[in-house]
Each structure stands twice: as structure tokens, then as C-alpha cells.
Tab-separated table of C-alpha atoms in Angstrom:
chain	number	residue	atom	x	y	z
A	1247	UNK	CA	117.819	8.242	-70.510
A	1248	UNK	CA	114.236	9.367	-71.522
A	1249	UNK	CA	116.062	12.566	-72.640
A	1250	UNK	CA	117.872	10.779	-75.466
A	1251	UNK	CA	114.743	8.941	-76.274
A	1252	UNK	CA	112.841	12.340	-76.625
A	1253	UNK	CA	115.835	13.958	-78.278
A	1254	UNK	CA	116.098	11.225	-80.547
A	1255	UNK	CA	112.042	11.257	-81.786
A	1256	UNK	CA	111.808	14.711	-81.892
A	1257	UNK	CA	115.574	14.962	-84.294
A	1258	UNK	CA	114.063	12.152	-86.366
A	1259	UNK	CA	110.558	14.095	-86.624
A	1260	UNK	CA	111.923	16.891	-87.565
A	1261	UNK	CA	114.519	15.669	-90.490
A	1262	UNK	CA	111.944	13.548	-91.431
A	1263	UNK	CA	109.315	16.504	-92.010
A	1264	UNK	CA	112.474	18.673	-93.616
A	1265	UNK	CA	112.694	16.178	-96.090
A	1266	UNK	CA	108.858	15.946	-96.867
A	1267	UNK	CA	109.413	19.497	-97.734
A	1268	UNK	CA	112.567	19.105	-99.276
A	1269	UNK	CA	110.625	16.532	-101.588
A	1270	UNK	CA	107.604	17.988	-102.130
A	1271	UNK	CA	110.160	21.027	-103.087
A	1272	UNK	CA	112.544	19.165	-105.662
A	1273	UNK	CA	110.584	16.466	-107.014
A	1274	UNK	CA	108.864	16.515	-110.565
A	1275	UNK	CA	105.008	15.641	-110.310
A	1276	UNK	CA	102.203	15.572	-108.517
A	1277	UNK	CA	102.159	11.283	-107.687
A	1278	UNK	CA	105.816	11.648	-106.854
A	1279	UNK	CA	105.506	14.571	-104.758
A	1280	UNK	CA	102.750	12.909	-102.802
A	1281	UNK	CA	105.055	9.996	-102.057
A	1282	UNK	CA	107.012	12.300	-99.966
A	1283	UNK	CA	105.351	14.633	-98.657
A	1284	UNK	CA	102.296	12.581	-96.860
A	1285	UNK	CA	103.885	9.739	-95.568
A	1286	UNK	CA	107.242	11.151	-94.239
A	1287	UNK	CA	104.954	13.878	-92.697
A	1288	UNK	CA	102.709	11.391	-90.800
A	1289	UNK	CA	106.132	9.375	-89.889
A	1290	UNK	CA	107.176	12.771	-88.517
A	1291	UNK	CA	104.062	14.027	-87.218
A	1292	UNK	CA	103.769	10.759	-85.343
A	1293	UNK	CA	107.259	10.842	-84.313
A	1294	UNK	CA	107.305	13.966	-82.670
A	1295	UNK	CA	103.623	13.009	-80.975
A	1296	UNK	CA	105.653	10.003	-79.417
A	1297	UNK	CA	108.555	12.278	-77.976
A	1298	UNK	CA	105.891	14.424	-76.297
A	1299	UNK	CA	104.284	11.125	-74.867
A	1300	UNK	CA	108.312	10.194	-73.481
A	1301	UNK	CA	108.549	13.961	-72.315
A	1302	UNK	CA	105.277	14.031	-70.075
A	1303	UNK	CA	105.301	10.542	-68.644
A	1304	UNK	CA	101.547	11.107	-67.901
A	1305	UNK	CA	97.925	9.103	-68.998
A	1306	UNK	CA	96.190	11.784	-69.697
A	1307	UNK	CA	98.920	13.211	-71.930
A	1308	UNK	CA	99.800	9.858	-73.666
A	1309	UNK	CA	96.200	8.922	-74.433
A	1310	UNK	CA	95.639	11.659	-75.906
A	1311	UNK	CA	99.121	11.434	-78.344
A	1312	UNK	CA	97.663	7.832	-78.423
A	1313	UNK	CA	94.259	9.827	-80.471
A	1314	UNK	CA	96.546	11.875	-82.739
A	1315	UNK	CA	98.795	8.973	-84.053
A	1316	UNK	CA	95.882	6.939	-84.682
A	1317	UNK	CA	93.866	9.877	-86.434
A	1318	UNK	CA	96.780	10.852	-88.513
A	1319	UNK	CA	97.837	7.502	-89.615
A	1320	UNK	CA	94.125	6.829	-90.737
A	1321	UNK	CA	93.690	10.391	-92.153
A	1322	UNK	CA	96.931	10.864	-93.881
A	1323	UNK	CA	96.115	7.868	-96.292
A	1324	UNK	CA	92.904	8.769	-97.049
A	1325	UNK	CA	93.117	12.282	-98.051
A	1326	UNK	CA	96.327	11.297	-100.239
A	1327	UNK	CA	94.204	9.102	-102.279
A	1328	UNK	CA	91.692	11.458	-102.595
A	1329	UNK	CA	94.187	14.294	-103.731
A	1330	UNK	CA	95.964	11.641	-105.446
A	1331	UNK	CA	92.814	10.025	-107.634
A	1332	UNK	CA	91.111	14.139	-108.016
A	1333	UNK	CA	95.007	15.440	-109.348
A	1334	UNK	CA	95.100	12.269	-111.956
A	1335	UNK	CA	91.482	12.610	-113.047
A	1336	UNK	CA	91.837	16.344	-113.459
A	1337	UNK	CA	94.805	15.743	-116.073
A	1338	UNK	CA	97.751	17.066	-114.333
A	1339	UNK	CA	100.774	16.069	-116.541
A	1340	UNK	CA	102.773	13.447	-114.985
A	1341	UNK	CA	106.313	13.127	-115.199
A	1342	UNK	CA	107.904	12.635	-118.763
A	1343	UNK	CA	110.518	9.071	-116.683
A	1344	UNK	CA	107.121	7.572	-115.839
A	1345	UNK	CA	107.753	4.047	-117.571
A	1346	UNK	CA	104.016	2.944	-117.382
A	1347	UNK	CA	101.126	4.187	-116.795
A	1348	UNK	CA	97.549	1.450	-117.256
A	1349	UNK	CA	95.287	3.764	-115.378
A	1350	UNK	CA	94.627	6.723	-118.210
A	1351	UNK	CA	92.760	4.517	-120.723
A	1352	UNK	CA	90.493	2.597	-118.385
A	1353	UNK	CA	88.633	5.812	-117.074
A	1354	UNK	CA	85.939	7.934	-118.357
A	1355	UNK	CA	85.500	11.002	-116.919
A	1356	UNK	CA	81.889	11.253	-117.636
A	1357	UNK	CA	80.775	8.580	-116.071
A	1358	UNK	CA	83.367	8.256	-113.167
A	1359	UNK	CA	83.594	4.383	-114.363
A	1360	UNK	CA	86.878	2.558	-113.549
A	1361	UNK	CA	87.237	-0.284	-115.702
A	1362	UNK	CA	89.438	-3.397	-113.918
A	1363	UNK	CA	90.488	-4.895	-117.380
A	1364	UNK	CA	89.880	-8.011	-116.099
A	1365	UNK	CA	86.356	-8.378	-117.337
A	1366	UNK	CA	87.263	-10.908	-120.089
A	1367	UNK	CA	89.241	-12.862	-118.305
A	1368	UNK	CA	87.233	-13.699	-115.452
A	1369	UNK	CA	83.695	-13.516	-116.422
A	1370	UNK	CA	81.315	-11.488	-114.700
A	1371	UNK	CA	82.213	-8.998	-111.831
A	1372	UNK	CA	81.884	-10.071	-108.206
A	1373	UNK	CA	78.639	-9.573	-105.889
A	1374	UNK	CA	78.877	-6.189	-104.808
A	1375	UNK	CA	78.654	-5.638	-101.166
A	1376	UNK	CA	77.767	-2.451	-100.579
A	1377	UNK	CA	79.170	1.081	-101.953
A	1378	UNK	CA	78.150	4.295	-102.303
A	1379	UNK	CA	77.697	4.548	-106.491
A	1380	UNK	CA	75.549	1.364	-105.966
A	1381	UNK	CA	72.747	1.709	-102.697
A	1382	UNK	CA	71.233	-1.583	-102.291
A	1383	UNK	CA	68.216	-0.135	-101.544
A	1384	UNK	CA	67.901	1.120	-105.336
A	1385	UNK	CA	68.562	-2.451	-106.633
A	1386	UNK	CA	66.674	-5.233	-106.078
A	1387	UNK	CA	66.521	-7.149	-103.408
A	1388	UNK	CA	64.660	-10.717	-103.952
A	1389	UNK	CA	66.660	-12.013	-100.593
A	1390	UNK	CA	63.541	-10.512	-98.887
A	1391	UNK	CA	61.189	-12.252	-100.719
A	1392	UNK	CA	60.142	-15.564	-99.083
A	1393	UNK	CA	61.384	-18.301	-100.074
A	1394	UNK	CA	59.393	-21.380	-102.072
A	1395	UNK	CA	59.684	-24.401	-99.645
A	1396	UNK	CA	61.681	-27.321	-101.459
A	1397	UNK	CA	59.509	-30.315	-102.372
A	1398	UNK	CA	61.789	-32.865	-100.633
A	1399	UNK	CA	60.178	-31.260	-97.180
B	276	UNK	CA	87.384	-6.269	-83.212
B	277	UNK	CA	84.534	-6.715	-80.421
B	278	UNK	CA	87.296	-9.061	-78.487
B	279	UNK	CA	89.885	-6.148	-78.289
B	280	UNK	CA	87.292	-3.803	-77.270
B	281	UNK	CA	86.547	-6.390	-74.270
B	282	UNK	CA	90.793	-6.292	-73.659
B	283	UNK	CA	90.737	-2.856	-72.801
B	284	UNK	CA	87.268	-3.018	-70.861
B	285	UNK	CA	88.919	-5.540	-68.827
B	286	UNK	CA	92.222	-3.947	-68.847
B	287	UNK	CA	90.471	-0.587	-67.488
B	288	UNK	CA	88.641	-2.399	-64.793
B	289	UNK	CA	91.869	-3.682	-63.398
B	290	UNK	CA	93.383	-0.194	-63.267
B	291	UNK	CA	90.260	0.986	-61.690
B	292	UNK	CA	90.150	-1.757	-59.140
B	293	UNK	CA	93.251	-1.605	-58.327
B	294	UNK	CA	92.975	2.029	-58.067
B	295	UNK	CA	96.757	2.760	-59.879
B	296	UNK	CA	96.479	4.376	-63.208
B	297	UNK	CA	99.848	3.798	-64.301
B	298	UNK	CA	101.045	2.764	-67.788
B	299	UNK	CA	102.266	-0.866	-66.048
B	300	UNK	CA	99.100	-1.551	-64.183
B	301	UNK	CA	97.449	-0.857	-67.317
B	302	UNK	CA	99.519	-3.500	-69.057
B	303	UNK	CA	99.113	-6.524	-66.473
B	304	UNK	CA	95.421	-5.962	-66.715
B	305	UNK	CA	95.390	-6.153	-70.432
B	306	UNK	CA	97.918	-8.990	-70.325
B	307	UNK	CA	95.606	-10.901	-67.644
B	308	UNK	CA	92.439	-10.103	-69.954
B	309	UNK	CA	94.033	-11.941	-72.640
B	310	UNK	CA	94.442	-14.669	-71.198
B	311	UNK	CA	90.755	-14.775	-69.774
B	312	UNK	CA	89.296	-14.120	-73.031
B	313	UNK	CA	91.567	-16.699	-74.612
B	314	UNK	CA	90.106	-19.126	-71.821
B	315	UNK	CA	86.522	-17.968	-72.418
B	316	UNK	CA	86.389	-17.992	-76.713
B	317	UNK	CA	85.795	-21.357	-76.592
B	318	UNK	CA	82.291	-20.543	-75.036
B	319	UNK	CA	81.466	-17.571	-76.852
B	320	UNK	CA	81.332	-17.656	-80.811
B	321	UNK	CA	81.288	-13.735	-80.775
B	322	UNK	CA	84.846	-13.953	-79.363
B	323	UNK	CA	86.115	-16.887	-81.836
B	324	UNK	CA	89.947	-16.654	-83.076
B	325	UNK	CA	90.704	-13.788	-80.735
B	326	UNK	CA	93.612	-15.508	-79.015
B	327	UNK	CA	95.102	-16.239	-82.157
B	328	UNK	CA	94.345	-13.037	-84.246
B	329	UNK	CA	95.947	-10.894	-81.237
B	330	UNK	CA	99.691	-12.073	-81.723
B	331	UNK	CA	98.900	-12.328	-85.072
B	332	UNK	CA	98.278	-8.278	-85.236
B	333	UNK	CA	100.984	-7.475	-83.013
B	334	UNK	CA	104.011	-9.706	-85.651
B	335	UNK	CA	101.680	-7.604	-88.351
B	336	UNK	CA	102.675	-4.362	-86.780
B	337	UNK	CA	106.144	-5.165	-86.400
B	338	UNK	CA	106.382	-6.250	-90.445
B	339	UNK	CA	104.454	-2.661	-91.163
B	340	UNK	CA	106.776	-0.409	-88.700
B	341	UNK	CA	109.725	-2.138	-90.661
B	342	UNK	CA	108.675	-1.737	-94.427
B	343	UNK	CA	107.531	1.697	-93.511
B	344	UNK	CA	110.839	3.001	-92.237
B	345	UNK	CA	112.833	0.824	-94.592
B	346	UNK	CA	110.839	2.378	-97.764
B	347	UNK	CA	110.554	5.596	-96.011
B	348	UNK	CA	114.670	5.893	-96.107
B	349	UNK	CA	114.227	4.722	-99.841
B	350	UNK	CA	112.461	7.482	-100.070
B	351	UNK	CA	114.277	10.095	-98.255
B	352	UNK	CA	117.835	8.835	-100.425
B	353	UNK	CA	116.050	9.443	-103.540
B	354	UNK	CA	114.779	13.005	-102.804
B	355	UNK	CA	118.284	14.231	-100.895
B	356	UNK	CA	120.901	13.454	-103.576
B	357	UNK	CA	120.536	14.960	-106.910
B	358	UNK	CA	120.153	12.468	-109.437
B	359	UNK	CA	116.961	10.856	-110.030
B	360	UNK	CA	116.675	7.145	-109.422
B	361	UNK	CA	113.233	6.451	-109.475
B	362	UNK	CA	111.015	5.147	-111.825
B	363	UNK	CA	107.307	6.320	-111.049
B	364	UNK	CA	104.576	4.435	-113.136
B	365	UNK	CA	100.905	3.015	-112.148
B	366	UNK	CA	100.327	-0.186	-111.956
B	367	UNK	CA	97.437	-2.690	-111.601
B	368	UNK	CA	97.034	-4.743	-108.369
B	369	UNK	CA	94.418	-7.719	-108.630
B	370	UNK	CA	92.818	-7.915	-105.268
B	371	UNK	CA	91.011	-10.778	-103.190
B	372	UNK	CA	89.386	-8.868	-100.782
B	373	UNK	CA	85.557	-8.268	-100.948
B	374	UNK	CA	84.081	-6.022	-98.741
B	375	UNK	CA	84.488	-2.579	-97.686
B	376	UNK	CA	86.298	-2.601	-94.986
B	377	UNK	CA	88.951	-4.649	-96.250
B	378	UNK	CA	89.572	-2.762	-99.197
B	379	UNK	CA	89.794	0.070	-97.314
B	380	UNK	CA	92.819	-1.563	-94.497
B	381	UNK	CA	94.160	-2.331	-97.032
B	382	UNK	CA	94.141	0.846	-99.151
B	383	UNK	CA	95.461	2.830	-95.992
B	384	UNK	CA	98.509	0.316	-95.092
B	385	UNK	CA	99.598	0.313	-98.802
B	386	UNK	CA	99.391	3.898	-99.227
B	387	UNK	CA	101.442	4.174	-95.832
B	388	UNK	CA	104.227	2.183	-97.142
B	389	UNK	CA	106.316	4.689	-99.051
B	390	UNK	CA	106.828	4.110	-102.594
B	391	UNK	CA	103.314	3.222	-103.459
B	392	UNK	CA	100.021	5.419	-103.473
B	393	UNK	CA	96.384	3.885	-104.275
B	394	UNK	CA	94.923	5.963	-106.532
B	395	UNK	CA	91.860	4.267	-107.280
B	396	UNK	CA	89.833	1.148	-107.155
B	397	UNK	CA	87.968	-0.237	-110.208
B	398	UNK	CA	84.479	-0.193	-110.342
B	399	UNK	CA	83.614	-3.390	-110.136
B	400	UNK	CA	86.656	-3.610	-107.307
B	401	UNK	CA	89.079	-6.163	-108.247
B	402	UNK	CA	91.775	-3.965	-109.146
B	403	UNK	CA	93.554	-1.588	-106.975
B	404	UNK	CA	95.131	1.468	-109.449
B	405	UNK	CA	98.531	1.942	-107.973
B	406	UNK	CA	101.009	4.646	-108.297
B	407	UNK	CA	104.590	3.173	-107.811
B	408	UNK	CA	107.996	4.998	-107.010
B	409	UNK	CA	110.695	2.293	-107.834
B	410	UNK	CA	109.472	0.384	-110.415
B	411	UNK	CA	112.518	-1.433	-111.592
B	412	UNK	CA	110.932	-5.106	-111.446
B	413	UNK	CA	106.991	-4.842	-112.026
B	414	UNK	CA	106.717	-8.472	-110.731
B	415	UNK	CA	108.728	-7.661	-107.524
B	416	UNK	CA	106.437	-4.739	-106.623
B	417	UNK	CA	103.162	-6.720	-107.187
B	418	UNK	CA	104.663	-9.849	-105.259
B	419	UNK	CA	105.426	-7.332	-102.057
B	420	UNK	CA	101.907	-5.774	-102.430
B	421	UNK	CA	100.626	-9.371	-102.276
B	422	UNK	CA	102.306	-10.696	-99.109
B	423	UNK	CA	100.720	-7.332	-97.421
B	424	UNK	CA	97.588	-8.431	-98.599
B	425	UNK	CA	98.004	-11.661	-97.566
B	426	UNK	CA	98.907	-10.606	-93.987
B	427	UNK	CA	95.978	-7.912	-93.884
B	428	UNK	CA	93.423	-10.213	-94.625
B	429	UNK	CA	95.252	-12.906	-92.278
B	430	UNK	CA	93.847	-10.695	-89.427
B	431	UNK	CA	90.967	-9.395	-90.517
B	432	UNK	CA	89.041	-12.977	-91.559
C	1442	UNK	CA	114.277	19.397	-68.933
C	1443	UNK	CA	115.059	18.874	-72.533
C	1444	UNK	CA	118.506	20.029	-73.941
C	1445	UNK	CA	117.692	23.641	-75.656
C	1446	UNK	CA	120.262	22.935	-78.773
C	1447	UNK	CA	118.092	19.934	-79.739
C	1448	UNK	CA	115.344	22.181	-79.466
C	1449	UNK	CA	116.215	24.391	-81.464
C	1450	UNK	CA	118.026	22.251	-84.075
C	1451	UNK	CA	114.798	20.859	-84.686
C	1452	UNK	CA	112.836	24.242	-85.062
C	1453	UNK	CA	115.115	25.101	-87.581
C	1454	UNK	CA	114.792	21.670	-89.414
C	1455	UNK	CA	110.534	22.198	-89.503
C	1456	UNK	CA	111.040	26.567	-90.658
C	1457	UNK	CA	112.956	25.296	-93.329
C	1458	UNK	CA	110.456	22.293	-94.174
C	1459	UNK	CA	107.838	24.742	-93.864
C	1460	UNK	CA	109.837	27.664	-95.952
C	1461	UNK	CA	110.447	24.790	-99.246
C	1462	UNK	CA	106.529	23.726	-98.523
C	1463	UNK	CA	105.603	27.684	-98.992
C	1464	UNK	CA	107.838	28.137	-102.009
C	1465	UNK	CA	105.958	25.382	-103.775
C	1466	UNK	CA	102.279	26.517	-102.344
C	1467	UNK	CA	103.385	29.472	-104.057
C	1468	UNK	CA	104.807	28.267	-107.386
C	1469	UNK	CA	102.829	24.906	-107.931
C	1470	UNK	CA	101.491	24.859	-111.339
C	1471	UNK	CA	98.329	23.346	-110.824
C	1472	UNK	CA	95.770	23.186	-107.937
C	1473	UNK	CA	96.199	19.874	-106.514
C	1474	UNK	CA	100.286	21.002	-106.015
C	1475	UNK	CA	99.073	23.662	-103.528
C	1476	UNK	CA	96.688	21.862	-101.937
C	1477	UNK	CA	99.364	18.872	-101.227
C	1478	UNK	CA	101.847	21.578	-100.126
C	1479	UNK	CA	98.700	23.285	-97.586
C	1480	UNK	CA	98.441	19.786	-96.008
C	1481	UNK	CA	101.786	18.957	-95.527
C	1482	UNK	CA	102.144	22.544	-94.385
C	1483	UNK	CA	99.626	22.276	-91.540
C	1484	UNK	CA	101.440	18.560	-90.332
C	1485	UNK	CA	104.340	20.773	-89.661
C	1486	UNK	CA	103.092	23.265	-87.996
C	1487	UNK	CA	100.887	20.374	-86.042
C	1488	UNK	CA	104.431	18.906	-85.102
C	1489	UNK	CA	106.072	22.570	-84.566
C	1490	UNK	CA	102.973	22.703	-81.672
C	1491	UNK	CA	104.570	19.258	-80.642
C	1492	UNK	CA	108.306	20.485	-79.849
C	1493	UNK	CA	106.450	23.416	-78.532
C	1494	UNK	CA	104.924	21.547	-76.020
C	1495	UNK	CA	107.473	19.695	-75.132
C	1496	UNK	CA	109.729	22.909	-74.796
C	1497	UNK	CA	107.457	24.569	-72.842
C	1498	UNK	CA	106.127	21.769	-70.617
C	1499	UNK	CA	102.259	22.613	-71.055
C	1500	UNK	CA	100.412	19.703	-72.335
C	1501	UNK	CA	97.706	21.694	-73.431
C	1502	UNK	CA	99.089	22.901	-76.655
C	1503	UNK	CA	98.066	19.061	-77.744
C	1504	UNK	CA	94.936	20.098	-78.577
C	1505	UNK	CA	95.538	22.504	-80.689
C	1506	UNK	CA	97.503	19.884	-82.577
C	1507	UNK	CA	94.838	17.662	-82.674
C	1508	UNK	CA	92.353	20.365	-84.249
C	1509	UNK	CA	94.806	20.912	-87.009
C	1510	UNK	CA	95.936	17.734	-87.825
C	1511	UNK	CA	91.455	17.430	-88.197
C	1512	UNK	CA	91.128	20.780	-90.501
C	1513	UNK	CA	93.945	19.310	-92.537
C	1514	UNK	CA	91.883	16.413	-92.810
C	1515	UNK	CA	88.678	18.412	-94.286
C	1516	UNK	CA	90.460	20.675	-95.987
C	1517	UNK	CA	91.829	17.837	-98.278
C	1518	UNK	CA	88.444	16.021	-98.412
C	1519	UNK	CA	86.741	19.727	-99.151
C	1520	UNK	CA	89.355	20.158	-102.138
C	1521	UNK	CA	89.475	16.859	-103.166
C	1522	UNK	CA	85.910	16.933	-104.129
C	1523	UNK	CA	85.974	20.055	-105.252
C	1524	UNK	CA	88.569	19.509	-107.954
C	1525	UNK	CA	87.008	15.673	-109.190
C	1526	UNK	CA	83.402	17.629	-109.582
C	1527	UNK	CA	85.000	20.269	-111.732
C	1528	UNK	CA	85.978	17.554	-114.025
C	1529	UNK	CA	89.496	17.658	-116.910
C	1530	UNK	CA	91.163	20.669	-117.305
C	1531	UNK	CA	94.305	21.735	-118.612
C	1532	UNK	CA	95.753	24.418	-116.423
């Protein structure tokens, strides 16, 4: 029984991962390619880590599969986007079927400004919270300052 | 976040105190921490909505695991027969979330659902720029994107 | 134990993933092509160290996919930067 289960993760791991490669092989651009090759690589990845967890039957072994699903399904996201956002920004061509494409005109790549093209419609931008361009500790801050008491008491 | 953390505390005591390490044991202390902390978040504000947002997760996790291997098969059709069916473009997703960290959930869990790839987030952040696979119905797309919002923020607030 | 066939069935699968991956490493026009066939590259051989395991039965080779599935991780941050700092280009 837990040898079909294992059989069956690591099969699906595998074909999944051959046809990352397969994809990242045949497939025009550098967006599309991305499509296939990091998420049906962590799907496989993961897959595979989960066969080895039904293989050992063990804590120690299954926590730490447990650590490299988790890390690779946060990971595998995050460095797409970053390839992802660096390969558009760069210029790399993108495939002559794309049917639209609203991102190219709304960046300068001086700057690093991303415009939303929403600022007409809805007035001015939201608080920012915090991020990294923007430190709060540069800005302003009259929160700190105290506070004039209100004349009703 | 800080109530899950207190699960598996209490889940690892149990497994300790009862001194069997097994995957099982493991499981009936988490299940019987559950239903402590769902007795006690009525006393502590720290722990307030856990019961609820628990389930919650889990039904979110089942939804995910589906649309990933659903769009991942999408996918996997396009790239193993010859002719090309997709239609790749970027598109603009308006966003309600606010803060960091929900931005960022959501960026990972709709970058891990094949077919769609953030590839960045407006300055002012009400816009996610997304790279879409099959974009046959622009409307469709956007509507999916939304209803993963919706359920990502569902736990997260 | 683990039926050998399906072993090896699946090592075949991921030396063929990995073979198509190298072809395009080597052929990729542009940067960020390489660098997206490195990564998916080094998940492969992170899940090659997986049916390894299993074949062999030592749970220690886990680690060792753990550390790669990490310097994948970098190395895509490390390029990733590198390439948006360098700014447009038309290579």
C-alpha cells in the first residue's frame, strides 16, 4: 500500500519536472517559460519530498520534508517574480501572440516608479504602510508629536 | 498566527507527556489543543477568531491544492502537444489589501497558481502587474484572481 | 523496498528534464533565460537527491536537498538584482 503511494508521488514528481523542462525547452518567451518551469518544478520538487516522507515513515525524516515543502513553496514564488519583474524591465522581447500587454508604458526605468493608472480615478494614493523605497523614519512622523487636548475636556 | 503557534506548543506537550512521538499522538494533541484554545479565546483577545480562522485555512488549502493541480494540467496540455493555445498578455489586478504582508500571501499564492505570474506591484500598491497564460476572457481571469483574494484576506483579517 | 523499475523510470524522466533544461541554459538568448533554466535545473537535481534517498534508504541525503533548494534561492535573488541594477538592454 504505501508502496503505490510512494510510487505514485515520486512518477508524478518526476513527469511533472520532465515537463517543466520540456516547457522551459519548447516554449517562446521568457513570462511563458516561467509559467512552466517554476511552478511545475515546486509541484514536483514537493511531490517527490512527500514520497520520501511515505518511504521513511519517521519524525525526524518527515519534519524535516515538512521544512523543504514549506521553503520551496515560499521561495519558488518569490524568486520567479524577481526573475520575472528584472527579465521584463531589462527589455527581453516578449512573444509576438501576446494579445495585451498594460505594464510597458506605466514604468520608467530611471526612476524604478510603477504607475497603478488608477490615480485619476480614485484620488490620492493610499497611506503607505511601510516599504522599503519609502522608510518611515525619512518621512515625517507628526503621530509622535503630542497631541493638543480638545476643548470639550 | 500566535494561536497556531500555541496549537503546536500544546500539541508537542502532549507528545512529550505522553512520551509517544508518533505522527497520531501528534494529531490528538493538536486536535485536543484546538479545542482548548477555542474554549479559552473568549478570555484572551490575543487569541480572538482562532477557532474560526483554523477551518477556515484548512477549506483554503483544499481550494489552493485544487486550482493548483487543475491549472498545473492546463499547463502541462499546452506545453506537450504542439500547437499553441495560449494567449500570454499582462494584465492589471486592482487590489484591496494594504499592508505588507498581505500583498505579499497574496503575491506568492497567485504566482503558485499556474497560468499567472506577478510581475510587479505599483508604486503606490493598488495594482498587482500580472502576467497571464490563457487569456481568452480578461474578465474571467480578473474575477478568479478576485475570489483568491477574497479568500486570502478571509484568513488573514 | 521500493520497486527498482519505478525507480528508474523516474531517473530517466528528471536526466531528460535536466538534458532539455541544459540545452536551453546553453542556447537562451538572453540572461534571464539561463538563469530560469539554472534554477529549475538545481530543483531537479534537489528532487533527483529525493528518489536517491528514497532508493538508497539513507535519510541523510535530505540535507543536501535542502541546501540546494536554499542556493537556488540566492542564486535567483543574487541575479535578479544583478540584472534590474544593470538597467535596459537589448541583447
Amino acid at each position: 500500500m504505501i508502496e503505490w503511494i510512494v510510487s505514485a508521488c515520486i512518477l508524478t514528481g518526476a513527469a511533472l519536472m520532465f515537463l517543466a523542462a520540456l516547457g522551459i525547452f519548447r516554449l517562446p518567451d521568457l513570462p511563458t517559460r516561467m509559467h512552466a518551469s517554476t511552478k511545475a518544478g515546486a509541484l514536483g520538487t514537493s511531490l517527490i519530498m512527500i514520497g520520501v516522507a511515505f518511504a521513511f515513515m519517521d519524525v525526524a525524516v518527515t519534519a524535516r520534508v515538512v521544512a523543504v515543502v514549506t521553503f520551496i513553496m515560499l521561495t519558488a514564488p518569490v524568486a520567479a517574480h524577481v526573475i520575472g519583474r528584472a527579465g521584463y524591465f531589462v527589455g527581453v522581447p516578449l512573444w509576438e501572440g501576446t494579445v495585451k500587454d498594460v505594464l510597458r508604458d506605466k514604468y520608467d526605468p530611471k526612476t524604478h516608479h510603477v504607475e497603478s493608472g488608477l490615480e485619476e480615478v480614485e484620488g490620492p494614493p493610499k497611506p503607505i504602510t511601510y516599504g522599503m523605497a519609502e522608510c518611515p523614519v525619512l518621512q515625517e512622523r507628526d503621530e509622535f508629536e503630542p497631541k493638543k487636548s480638545d476643548p470639550g475636556g | 498566527m500566535i494561536g497556531f503557534l500555541w496549537n503546536l506548543l500544546l500539541a508537542l506537550a502532549w507528545a512529550t507527556l505522553s512520551g509517544n512521538f508518533s505522527g497520531p499522538s501528534f494529531l490528538f494533541g493538536f486536535v485536543l489543543g484546538y479545542g482548548l484554545l477555542a474554549l479559552l479565546e473568549r478570555e484572551l483577545p490575543i487569541l480572538h477568531g482562532y477557532s474560526r480562522r483554523l477551518p477556515r485555512f484548512i477549506m483554503f488549502l483544499g481550494f489552493f491544492i485544487k486550482e493548483l493541480v487543475k491549472a498545473n494540467f492546463k499547463v502541462a496540455f499546452d506545453v506537450a502537444t504542439p500547437l499553441w493555445y495560449m494567449k500570454p498578455g499582462v494584465i492589471a489586478l486592482p487590489i484591496t489589501a494594504e499592508t505588507d504582508v498581505e500583498i505579499t500571501i497574496l503575491a506568492n499564492f497567485i504566482s503558485l497558481t499556474p497560468g499567472t505570474l506577478i510581475l510587479d506591484v505599483s508604486s503606490d500598491r493598488r495594482v498587482l502587474f500580472i502576467h497571464a497564460m490563457f487569456l481568452y476572457d480578461e474578465d474571467e481571469v480578473i474575477a478568479e484572481l478576485q475570489e483568491i483574494e477574497r479568500r486570502v484576506l478571509e484568513i488573514l483579517r | 523496498m521500493i520497486n527498482p523499475l519505478i525507480v528508474n523510470i523516474a531517473y530517466l524522466m528528471l536526466l531528460s528534464g535536466l538534458l532539455f533544461a541544459f540545452i536551453r541554459l546553453t542556447k537562451g538568448p538572453t540572461l534571464p533565460d539561463r538563469v530560469v533554466a539554472l534554477e529549475l535545473m538545481a530543483s531537479i537535481v534537489a528532487g533527483t537527491v529525493g528518489v536517491h534517498t528514497i532508493e538508497t534508504g539513507v535519510a541523510s541525503f535530505l540535507d543536501i536537498a535542502i541546501v540546494l533548494a536554499l542556493m537556488a534561492f540566492l542564486t535567483a535573488i543574487g541575479f535578479g538584482r544583478f540584472l534590474e541594477l544593470g538597467g535596459p538592454r537589448d541583447d
